[in-house]
Amino acid sequence: MKVLLYFENEDSIKKSGIGRALKHQLQACKDAGVETTTDKNSSFDIAHINTLWNKSERLLKKCKKKGIPVIVHGHSTYEDFRRSFSCWQLIEPWFDGRIRKMYSKADLIITPTPYSKGLIDGYGFGVKTIAISNGINIPEYLPNPEGQKKFKEKFGIKDGEKFVMGVGFPFERKGILDFFEVAKSFPDTKFIWFGHLAKILTNLKIRRAIRKRPANVIMAGYCSGDIIHGAYDLASCMFFPSLEETEGIVVLEALASHTPLLVRDIGVYEPWLSDGVNCHKAKTNEEFEKTLRHLLEEGEDPKILEEGYKVALERSLDKVGEQLKEAYLGLLK
């Protein structure tokens, strides 16, 4: 069995969650002993398509004509496109059409969580959908002393200094406006947002908010490797007030790093994240502030960190690989 893992325009998505999903799928399949290729012109038995654009659709149609089973990965939903790129309201009908064209023609849809499976099932395409996590490469998030050093040097963090981090594209959907608002209540604590989006793709509301952000908020841009690992290692909290996700790879990264995690209480985290058990959840800025104040003043309960780490272990790439392998074999049968 040989599987094509297809990601259209890899260079343009490599800094996104979907880009990291490519690395994870390649490693997961390798761990499970599944032969893969990323070359659509080679021979393969199954096409696992992760993008929705024109080349992806042409590949899907070509495979269907040849009788090759096609999996379309449900990274995106109608819901998580909203409040994202500049002029998303104008693009939304086109984007929704892309989802409809790709998902409705698949032989199988794989999506990261039971929540996103429920959304896609509700679209009524009549295609079988299963939930398999995007996964997390656990060894990559072991304590990284060199990364900690590089991070502190880059952002002027003193030994023992507490700070709050957030990660994601600067979208309204990612909760960056609430990140700024909550930061105002902690003027003596640094809040660092990791993530970059080209100015032309960032809507005016967010651009203005970034210009007028509180003085204690640092816009770090895109950081990878040692620096972001060092940030996870040292952060007093990973504060991720996103309004909509299909999973949230950065959430898994925080859990794998033993980083205290505060998320918005939204459906995607049910049933795998539980408030006060393996993370913290809140619905309002007042609740976010209360939880952050406790974490900054008292620190995190080690039991919550360990329970969070167990959640990451359940989504380790070796386990994801076995689930993908089972899905591939089932489709061939």
mmCIF file with all atom_site columns, N, CA and C in Angstrom, residues 6-8 40 47 49-65 70 72 94 97-106:
data_model
loop_
_atom_site.group_PDB
_atom_site.id
_atom_site.type_symbol
_atom_site.label_atom_id
_atom_site.label_alt_id
_atom_site.label_comp_id
_atom_site.label_asym_id
_atom_site.label_entity_id
_atom_site.label_seq_id
_atom_site.pdbx_PDB_ins_code
_atom_site.Cartn_x
_atom_site.Cartn_y
_atom_site.Cartn_z
_atom_site.occupancy
_atom_site.B_iso_or_equiv
_atom_site.pdbx_formal_charge
_atom_site.auth_seq_id
_atom_site.auth_comp_id
_atom_site.auth_asym_id
_atom_site.auth_atom_id
_atom_site.pdbx_PDB_model_num
ATOM 1   N N  . TYR A 1 6   ? -1.068  14.707 -0.217  1.00 0.00 ? 6   TYR A N  1
ATOM 2   C CA . TYR A 1 6   ? -1.025  15.856 -1.119  1.00 0.00 ? 6   TYR A CA 1
ATOM 3   C C  . TYR A 1 6   ? -1.391  17.144 -0.400  1.00 0.00 ? 6   TYR A C  1
ATOM 4   N N  . PHE A 1 7   ? -0.487  18.115 -0.501  1.00 0.00 ? 7   PHE A N  1
ATOM 5   C CA . PHE A 1 7   ? -0.685  19.465 0.025   1.00 0.00 ? 7   PHE A CA 1
ATOM 6   C C  . PHE A 1 7   ? -0.351  20.439 -1.095  1.00 0.00 ? 7   PHE A C  1
ATOM 7   N N  . GLU A 1 8   ? -1.368  21.115 -1.619  1.00 0.00 ? 8   GLU A N  1
ATOM 8   C CA . GLU A 1 8   ? -1.148  22.061 -2.710  1.00 0.00 ? 8   GLU A CA 1
ATOM 9   C C  . GLU A 1 8   ? -0.423  23.307 -2.199  1.00 0.00 ? 8   GLU A C  1
ATOM 10  N N  . LYS A 1 40  ? 2.511   13.741 -6.783  1.00 0.00 ? 40  LYS A N  1
ATOM 11  C CA . LYS A 1 40  ? 1.241   13.338 -7.376  1.00 0.00 ? 40  LYS A CA 1
ATOM 12  C C  . LYS A 1 40  ? 1.417   12.635 -8.713  1.00 0.00 ? 40  LYS A C  1
ATOM 13  N N  . ALA A 1 47  ? -5.161  8.391  -2.495  1.00 0.00 ? 47  ALA A N  1
ATOM 14  C CA . ALA A 1 47  ? -4.805  9.817  -2.451  1.00 0.00 ? 47  ALA A CA 1
ATOM 15  C C  . ALA A 1 47  ? -5.409  10.422 -1.190  1.00 0.00 ? 47  ALA A C  1
ATOM 16  N N  . ILE A 1 49  ? -5.800  13.880 0.258   1.00 0.00 ? 49  ILE A N  1
ATOM 17  C CA . ILE A 1 49  ? -5.694  15.280 -0.162  1.00 0.00 ? 49  ILE A CA 1
ATOM 18  C C  . ILE A 1 49  ? -6.026  16.196 1.012   1.00 0.00 ? 49  ILE A C  1
ATOM 19  N N  . ASN A 1 50  ? -5.122  17.132 1.299   1.00 0.00 ? 50  ASN A N  1
ATOM 20  C CA . ASN A 1 50  ? -5.254  17.980 2.480   1.00 0.00 ? 50  ASN A CA 1
ATOM 21  C C  . ASN A 1 50  ? -5.646  19.416 2.172   1.00 0.00 ? 50  ASN A C  1
ATOM 22  N N  . THR A 1 51  ? -5.710  19.787 0.905   1.00 0.00 ? 51  THR A N  1
ATOM 23  C CA . THR A 1 51  ? -6.035  21.161 0.522   1.00 0.00 ? 51  THR A CA 1
ATOM 24  C C  . THR A 1 51  ? -7.254  21.166 -0.398  1.00 0.00 ? 51  THR A C  1
ATOM 25  N N  . LEU A 1 52  ? -7.788  22.375 -0.631  1.00 0.00 ? 52  LEU A N  1
ATOM 26  C CA . LEU A 1 52  ? -9.098  22.483 -1.276  1.00 0.00 ? 52  LEU A CA 1
ATOM 27  C C  . LEU A 1 52  ? -9.082  23.202 -2.624  1.00 0.00 ? 52  LEU A C  1
ATOM 28  N N  . TRP A 1 53  ? -7.905  23.632 -3.095  1.00 0.00 ? 53  TRP A N  1
ATOM 29  C CA . TRP A 1 53  ? -7.891  24.549 -4.216  1.00 0.00 ? 53  TRP A CA 1
ATOM 30  C C  . TRP A 1 53  ? -7.973  23.824 -5.559  1.00 0.00 ? 53  TRP A C  1
ATOM 31  N N  . ASN A 1 54  ? -7.747  24.549 -6.638  1.00 0.00 ? 54  ASN A N  1
ATOM 32  C CA . ASN A 1 54  ? -8.020  24.022 -7.979  1.00 0.00 ? 54  ASN A CA 1
ATOM 33  C C  . ASN A 1 54  ? -7.201  22.783 -8.327  1.00 0.00 ? 54  ASN A C  1
ATOM 34  N N  . LYS A 1 55  ? -5.897  22.806 -8.022  1.00 0.00 ? 55  LYS A N  1
ATOM 35  C CA . LYS A 1 55  ? -5.060  21.644 -8.326  1.00 0.00 ? 55  LYS A CA 1
ATOM 36  C C  . LYS A 1 55  ? -5.504  20.435 -7.521  1.00 0.00 ? 55  LYS A C  1
ATOM 37  N N  . SER A 1 56  ? -5.951  20.673 -6.299  1.00 0.00 ? 56  SER A N  1
ATOM 38  C CA . SER A 1 56  ? -6.449  19.581 -5.454  1.00 0.00 ? 56  SER A CA 1
ATOM 39  C C  . SER A 1 56  ? -7.704  18.963 -6.063  1.00 0.00 ? 56  SER A C  1
ATOM 40  N N  . GLU A 1 57  ? -8.594  19.831 -6.576  1.00 0.00 ? 57  GLU A N  1
ATOM 41  C CA . GLU A 1 57  ? -9.817  19.324 -7.193  1.00 0.00 ? 57  GLU A CA 1
ATOM 42  C C  . GLU A 1 57  ? -9.507  18.543 -8.464  1.00 0.00 ? 57  GLU A C  1
ATOM 43  N N  . ARG A 1 58  ? -8.558  19.030 -9.261  1.00 0.00 ? 58  ARG A N  1
ATOM 44  C CA . ARG A 1 58  ? -8.186  18.304 -10.480 1.00 0.00 ? 58  ARG A CA 1
ATOM 45  C C  . ARG A 1 58  ? -7.590  16.939 -10.143 1.00 0.00 ? 58  ARG A C  1
ATOM 46  N N  . LEU A 1 59  ? -6.789  16.903 -9.084  1.00 0.00 ? 59  LEU A N  1
ATOM 47  C CA . LEU A 1 59  ? -6.220  15.622 -8.660  1.00 0.00 ? 59  LEU A CA 1
ATOM 48  C C  . LEU A 1 59  ? -7.321  14.675 -8.208  1.00 0.00 ? 59  LEU A C  1
ATOM 49  N N  . LEU A 1 60  ? -8.282  15.185 -7.459  1.00 0.00 ? 60  LEU A N  1
ATOM 50  C CA . LEU A 1 60  ? -9.395  14.359 -7.000  1.00 0.00 ? 60  LEU A CA 1
ATOM 51  C C  . LEU A 1 60  ? -10.144 13.756 -8.191  1.00 0.00 ? 60  LEU A C  1
ATOM 52  N N  . LYS A 1 61  ? -10.465 14.577 -9.180  1.00 0.00 ? 61  LYS A N  1
ATOM 53  C CA . LYS A 1 61  ? -11.206 14.081 -10.355 1.00 0.00 ? 61  LYS A CA 1
ATOM 54  C C  . LYS A 1 61  ? -10.391 13.048 -11.134 1.00 0.00 ? 61  LYS A C  1
ATOM 55  N N  . LYS A 1 62  ? -9.077  13.294 -11.237 1.00 0.00 ? 62  LYS A N  1
ATOM 56  C CA . LYS A 1 62  ? -8.202  12.364 -11.953 1.00 0.00 ? 62  LYS A CA 1
ATOM 57  C C  . LYS A 1 62  ? -8.175  11.007 -11.246 1.00 0.00 ? 62  LYS A C  1
ATOM 58  N N  . CYS A 1 63  ? -8.077  11.040 -9.925  1.00 0.00 ? 63  CYS A N  1
ATOM 59  C CA . CYS A 1 63  ? -8.052  9.797  -9.157  1.00 0.00 ? 63  CYS A CA 1
ATOM 60  C C  . CYS A 1 63  ? -9.377  9.041  -9.275  1.00 0.00 ? 63  CYS A C  1
ATOM 61  N N  . LYS A 1 64  ? -10.471 9.771  -9.228  1.00 0.00 ? 64  LYS A N  1
ATOM 62  C CA . LYS A 1 64  ? -11.786 9.124  -9.335  1.00 0.00 ? 64  LYS A CA 1
ATOM 63  C C  . LYS A 1 64  ? -11.942 8.426  -10.678 1.00 0.00 ? 64  LYS A C  1
ATOM 64  N N  . LYS A 1 65  ? -11.448 9.061  -11.738 1.00 0.00 ? 65  LYS A N  1
ATOM 65  C CA . LYS A 1 65  ? -11.522 8.444  -13.067 1.00 0.00 ? 65  LYS A CA 1
ATOM 66  C C  . LYS A 1 65  ? -10.701 7.166  -13.130 1.00 0.00 ? 65  LYS A C  1
ATOM 67  N N  . VAL A 1 70  ? -10.074 8.193  -2.695  1.00 0.00 ? 70  VAL A N  1
ATOM 68  C CA . VAL A 1 70  ? -9.641  9.536  -2.301  1.00 0.00 ? 70  VAL A CA 1
ATOM 69  C C  . VAL A 1 70  ? -10.145 9.871  -0.901  1.00 0.00 ? 70  VAL A C  1
ATOM 70  N N  . VAL A 1 72  ? -10.284 13.091 1.592   1.00 0.00 ? 72  VAL A N  1
ATOM 71  C CA . VAL A 1 72  ? -10.109 14.539 1.731   1.00 0.00 ? 72  VAL A CA 1
ATOM 72  C C  . VAL A 1 72  ? -10.041 14.840 3.219   1.00 0.00 ? 72  VAL A C  1
ATOM 73  N N  . TRP A 1 94  ? -17.254 31.692 -2.012  1.00 0.00 ? 94  TRP A N  1
ATOM 74  C CA . TRP A 1 94  ? -16.304 30.919 -2.820  1.00 0.00 ? 94  TRP A CA 1
ATOM 75  C C  . TRP A 1 94  ? -15.671 29.815 -1.987  1.00 0.00 ? 94  TRP A C  1
ATOM 76  N N  . GLY A 1 97  ? -17.961 27.013 -1.317  1.00 0.00 ? 97  GLY A N  1
ATOM 77  C CA . GLY A 1 97  ? -18.074 26.202 -2.527  1.00 0.00 ? 97  GLY A CA 1
ATOM 78  C C  . GLY A 1 97  ? -16.921 25.222 -2.663  1.00 0.00 ? 97  GLY A C  1
ATOM 79  N N  . ARG A 1 98  ? -15.712 25.659 -2.282  1.00 0.00 ? 98  ARG A N  1
ATOM 80  C CA . ARG A 1 98  ? -14.551 24.763 -2.334  1.00 0.00 ? 98  ARG A CA 1
ATOM 81  C C  . ARG A 1 98  ? -14.745 23.583 -1.387  1.00 0.00 ? 98  ARG A C  1
ATOM 82  N N  . ILE A 1 99  ? -15.216 23.860 -0.182  1.00 0.00 ? 99  ILE A N  1
ATOM 83  C CA . ILE A 1 99  ? -15.481 22.778 0.772   1.00 0.00 ? 99  ILE A CA 1
ATOM 84  C C  . ILE A 1 99  ? -16.500 21.799 0.186   1.00 0.00 ? 99  ILE A C  1
ATOM 85  N N  . ARG A 1 100 ? -17.573 22.348 -0.372  1.00 0.00 ? 100 ARG A N  1
ATOM 86  C CA . ARG A 1 100 ? -18.638 21.498 -0.908  1.00 0.00 ? 100 ARG A CA 1
ATOM 87  C C  . ARG A 1 100 ? -18.126 20.630 -2.056  1.00 0.00 ? 100 ARG A C  1
ATOM 88  N N  . LYS A 1 101 ? -17.358 21.219 -2.967  1.00 0.00 ? 101 LYS A N  1
ATOM 89  C CA . LYS A 1 101 ? -16.855 20.460 -4.121  1.00 0.00 ? 101 LYS A CA 1
ATOM 90  C C  . LYS A 1 101 ? -15.921 19.340 -3.707  1.00 0.00 ? 101 LYS A C  1
ATOM 91  N N  . MET A 1 102 ? -15.059 19.609 -2.715  1.00 0.00 ? 102 MET A N  1
ATOM 92  C CA . MET A 1 102 ? -14.064 18.615 -2.319  1.00 0.00 ? 102 MET A CA 1
ATOM 93  C C  . MET A 1 102 ? -14.653 17.563 -1.377  1.00 0.00 ? 102 MET A C  1
ATOM 94  N N  . TYR A 1 103 ? -15.343 17.995 -0.357  1.00 0.00 ? 103 TYR A N  1
ATOM 95  C CA . TYR A 1 103 ? -15.833 17.038 0.632   1.00 0.00 ? 103 TYR A CA 1
ATOM 96  C C  . TYR A 1 103 ? -16.894 16.114 0.050   1.00 0.00 ? 103 TYR A C  1
ATOM 97  N N  . SER A 1 104 ? -17.757 16.644 -0.802  1.00 0.00 ? 104 SER A N  1
ATOM 98  C CA . SER A 1 104 ? -18.873 15.836 -1.317  1.00 0.00 ? 104 SER A CA 1
ATOM 99  C C  . SER A 1 104 ? -18.420 14.749 -2.284  1.00 0.00 ? 104 SER A C  1
ATOM 100 N N  . LYS A 1 105 ? -17.218 14.889 -2.843  1.00 0.00 ? 105 LYS A N  1
ATOM 101 C CA . LYS A 1 105 ? -16.731 13.909 -3.819  1.00 0.00 ? 105 LYS A CA 1
ATOM 102 C C  . LYS A 1 105 ? -15.740 12.910 -3.227  1.00 0.00 ? 105 LYS A C  1
ATOM 103 N N  . ALA A 1 106 ? -15.417 13.067 -1.957  1.00 0.00 ? 106 ALA A N  1
ATOM 104 C CA . ALA A 1 106 ? -14.451 12.172 -1.312  1.00 0.00 ? 106 ALA A CA 1
ATOM 105 C C  . ALA A 1 106 ? -15.060 10.797 -1.066  1.00 0.00 ? 106 ALA A C  1
#
